[in-house]
Short mmCIF file of C-alpha atoms and ligand atoms in Angstrom, two decimals:
data_model
loop_
_atom_site.label_atom_id
_atom_site.label_comp_id
_atom_site.label_asym_id
_atom_site.label_seq_id
_atom_site.Cartn_x
_atom_site.Cartn_y
_atom_site.Cartn_z
CA MET J 1 41.42 -3.34 107.29
CA GLU J 2 40.23 -0.24 105.48
CA ALA J 3 36.55 0.05 104.59
CA LYS J 4 35.84 0.05 100.88
CA SER J 5 33.97 3.02 99.49
CA VAL J 6 30.55 2.58 97.94
CA ARG J 7 32.17 3.24 94.57
CA GLU J 8 34.53 0.26 94.91
CA LYS J 9 31.73 -2.18 95.77
CA GLU J 10 29.44 -1.19 92.92
CA GLN J 11 28.85 -2.90 89.64
CA PRO J 12 29.83 -0.79 86.61
CA LYS J 13 27.10 1.70 85.71
CA THR J 14 25.78 2.15 82.22
CA LYS J 15 23.86 5.13 80.93
CA GLU J 16 20.62 3.09 81.15
CA THR J 17 21.11 1.84 84.71
CA PHE J 18 22.63 4.97 86.15
CA GLU J 19 20.80 6.43 89.13
CA PRO J 20 22.60 9.50 90.46
CA LYS J 21 23.69 9.50 94.07
CA ILE J 22 23.47 12.99 95.45
CA VAL J 23 24.51 14.16 98.89
CA ALA J 24 22.89 17.36 100.13
CA PHE J 25 24.38 19.30 103.02
CA MET J 26 21.52 21.43 104.28
CA CYS J 27 21.44 24.10 106.93
CA ASN J 28 19.16 23.25 109.84
CA TRP J 29 17.41 26.61 109.98
CA CYS J 30 16.35 27.20 106.39
CA ALA J 31 17.12 24.68 103.66
CA TYR J 32 16.58 21.57 105.79
CA SER J 33 13.31 23.03 107.06
CA GLY J 34 12.31 23.79 103.46
CA ALA J 35 12.99 20.17 102.50
CA ASP J 36 11.09 19.02 105.58
CA LEU J 37 8.15 21.22 104.62
CA ALA J 38 8.21 19.67 101.14
CA GLY J 39 7.82 16.27 102.77
CA VAL J 40 5.11 17.39 105.17
CA SER J 41 3.27 19.10 102.29
CA ARG J 42 3.51 15.88 100.28
CA LEU J 43 5.41 17.58 97.48
CA GLN J 44 7.36 15.22 95.28
CA SER J 45 11.12 15.63 95.52
CA SER J 46 13.96 13.62 94.07
CA PRO J 47 14.56 10.27 95.80
CA ASN J 48 18.19 10.41 94.66
CA ILE J 49 19.11 12.95 97.31
CA ARG J 50 20.47 11.98 100.72
CA ILE J 51 20.35 14.87 103.14
CA ILE J 52 22.93 15.61 105.80
CA ARG J 53 21.73 18.29 108.20
CA THR J 54 24.29 20.85 109.35
CA MET J 55 23.74 23.77 111.69
CA CYS J 56 24.85 26.26 109.02
CA SER J 57 25.97 26.02 105.40
CA GLY J 58 29.15 27.69 106.66
CA ARG J 59 29.83 24.54 108.66
CA VAL J 60 30.32 22.54 105.47
CA ASP J 61 34.05 22.16 105.10
CA PRO J 62 35.31 21.59 101.54
CA ALA J 63 36.89 18.38 102.84
CA MET J 64 33.39 17.08 103.62
CA ILE J 65 32.34 17.70 100.04
CA MET J 66 35.44 16.03 98.64
CA ARG J 67 34.87 13.07 100.96
CA ALA J 68 31.32 12.72 99.65
CA PHE J 69 32.65 12.54 96.08
CA GLU J 70 35.33 10.10 97.17
CA LEU J 71 32.78 7.82 98.84
CA GLY J 72 30.51 7.62 95.82
CA ALA J 73 28.45 10.76 95.39
CA ASP J 74 27.90 11.77 91.76
CA GLY J 75 26.78 15.23 92.85
CA VAL J 76 26.79 17.38 95.97
CA LEU J 77 24.24 20.03 96.83
CA VAL J 78 24.96 22.61 99.52
CA ALA J 79 21.93 24.61 100.60
CA GLY J 80 21.61 27.32 103.20
CA CYS J 81 19.72 30.43 104.23
CA HIS J 82 19.30 33.45 101.98
CA PHE J 83 21.69 36.35 102.59
CA GLY J 84 20.62 38.23 105.68
CA ASP J 85 18.93 35.14 107.16
CA CYS J 86 21.97 33.13 108.33
CA HIS J 87 21.62 32.43 112.04
CA TYR J 88 25.37 32.80 112.39
CA ILE J 89 25.35 36.21 110.63
CA GLU J 90 27.79 35.56 107.80
CA GLY J 91 28.08 31.78 107.48
CA ASN J 92 26.45 31.77 104.07
CA TYR J 93 28.84 34.42 102.74
CA LYS J 94 31.70 32.14 103.72
CA THR J 95 29.89 29.27 102.02
CA MET J 96 29.55 31.22 98.79
CA ARG J 97 33.26 32.02 98.68
CA ARG J 98 34.25 28.46 99.59
CA ILE J 99 32.05 26.92 96.93
CA GLU J 100 33.44 29.25 94.26
CA LEU J 101 36.97 28.25 95.22
CA LEU J 102 36.10 24.58 95.45
CA LYS J 103 34.61 24.66 91.96
CA MET J 104 37.97 25.86 90.68
CA VAL J 105 39.69 23.02 92.52
CA LEU J 106 37.21 20.50 91.08
CA ALA J 107 37.89 21.77 87.57
CA ARG J 108 41.64 21.31 88.18
CA LEU J 109 40.95 17.73 89.29
CA GLY J 110 38.96 17.04 86.14
CA ILE J 111 35.60 16.98 87.94
CA ASP J 112 32.86 18.92 86.19
CA GLU J 113 32.00 21.84 88.45
CA ARG J 114 28.28 21.35 87.70
CA ARG J 115 28.46 18.36 90.05
CA LEU J 116 28.58 20.84 92.92
CA ARG J 117 25.59 23.13 93.36
CA LEU J 118 24.88 25.87 95.86
CA GLU J 119 21.35 27.04 96.59
CA TRP J 120 19.69 29.36 99.06
CA ILE J 121 16.38 27.89 100.24
CA SER J 122 14.27 29.32 103.04
CA ALA J 123 12.18 27.31 105.48
CA SER J 124 9.04 28.28 103.54
CA GLU J 125 10.41 27.41 100.09
CA ALA J 126 9.32 23.79 99.87
CA GLU J 127 8.51 24.18 96.17
CA LYS J 128 11.98 25.54 95.50
CA TYR J 129 13.58 22.58 97.26
CA ALA J 130 11.43 20.16 95.24
CA ARG J 131 12.30 21.91 91.97
CA VAL J 132 16.03 22.09 92.74
CA SER J 133 16.11 18.43 93.78
CA PHE J 134 14.71 17.29 90.42
CA GLU J 135 16.73 19.81 88.37
CA PHE J 136 19.98 18.78 89.99
CA THR J 137 19.20 15.08 89.69
CA GLU J 138 18.53 15.47 85.97
CA GLN J 139 21.69 17.51 85.52
CA ILE J 140 23.77 14.81 87.20
CA ARG J 141 21.98 12.13 85.17
CA GLU J 142 23.05 13.96 82.00
CA LEU J 143 26.64 14.25 83.25
CA GLY J 144 26.68 10.52 84.01
CA PRO J 145 28.44 8.67 86.81
CA LEU J 146 31.44 10.34 88.40
CA GLU J 147 34.48 8.28 87.66
CA LEU J 148 37.29 9.16 90.02
CA ARG J 149 40.73 7.78 89.48
CA MET J 150 41.97 7.27 93.01
CA ASN J 151 45.53 6.19 92.10
S1 FES A 1 22.32 29.26 109.48
FE1 FES A 1 21.60 28.75 107.49
S2 FES A 1 23.27 29.30 106.23
FE2 FES A 1 23.95 29.87 108.21
#
């Protein structure tokens, strides 16, 4: 028996009850450490974000992002090291190109490309992570729930 996605099990969302579900793929060396520093520094960040740590933003395959949307994410954040700081030399350049292409694919599928956001956040940029987390949550709240037609 196939597992049902979170989206299938949910009650219908209204504008008033909608709480965005956001998946964030964050590179271990910079963005994840920045988010961790935000927590350690007791900075407020959005509770709507669920972080998945990856070794590099370049490790985030577009299929992983599409799967997150399929399983119920209303928005996906990909965050990695600034250019020149990637521990795998050019992983973040690959990420940038992939995200640009994936946004075009999303638009073709009728998914607003603003549901996918790419950010560069260093290990010391806890404030930036906190700001981005709230900004993105509010943006997704304005866009409303993602309604995918699976058939
Ligand atoms: S190691 Fe952080 S983006 Fe590559």
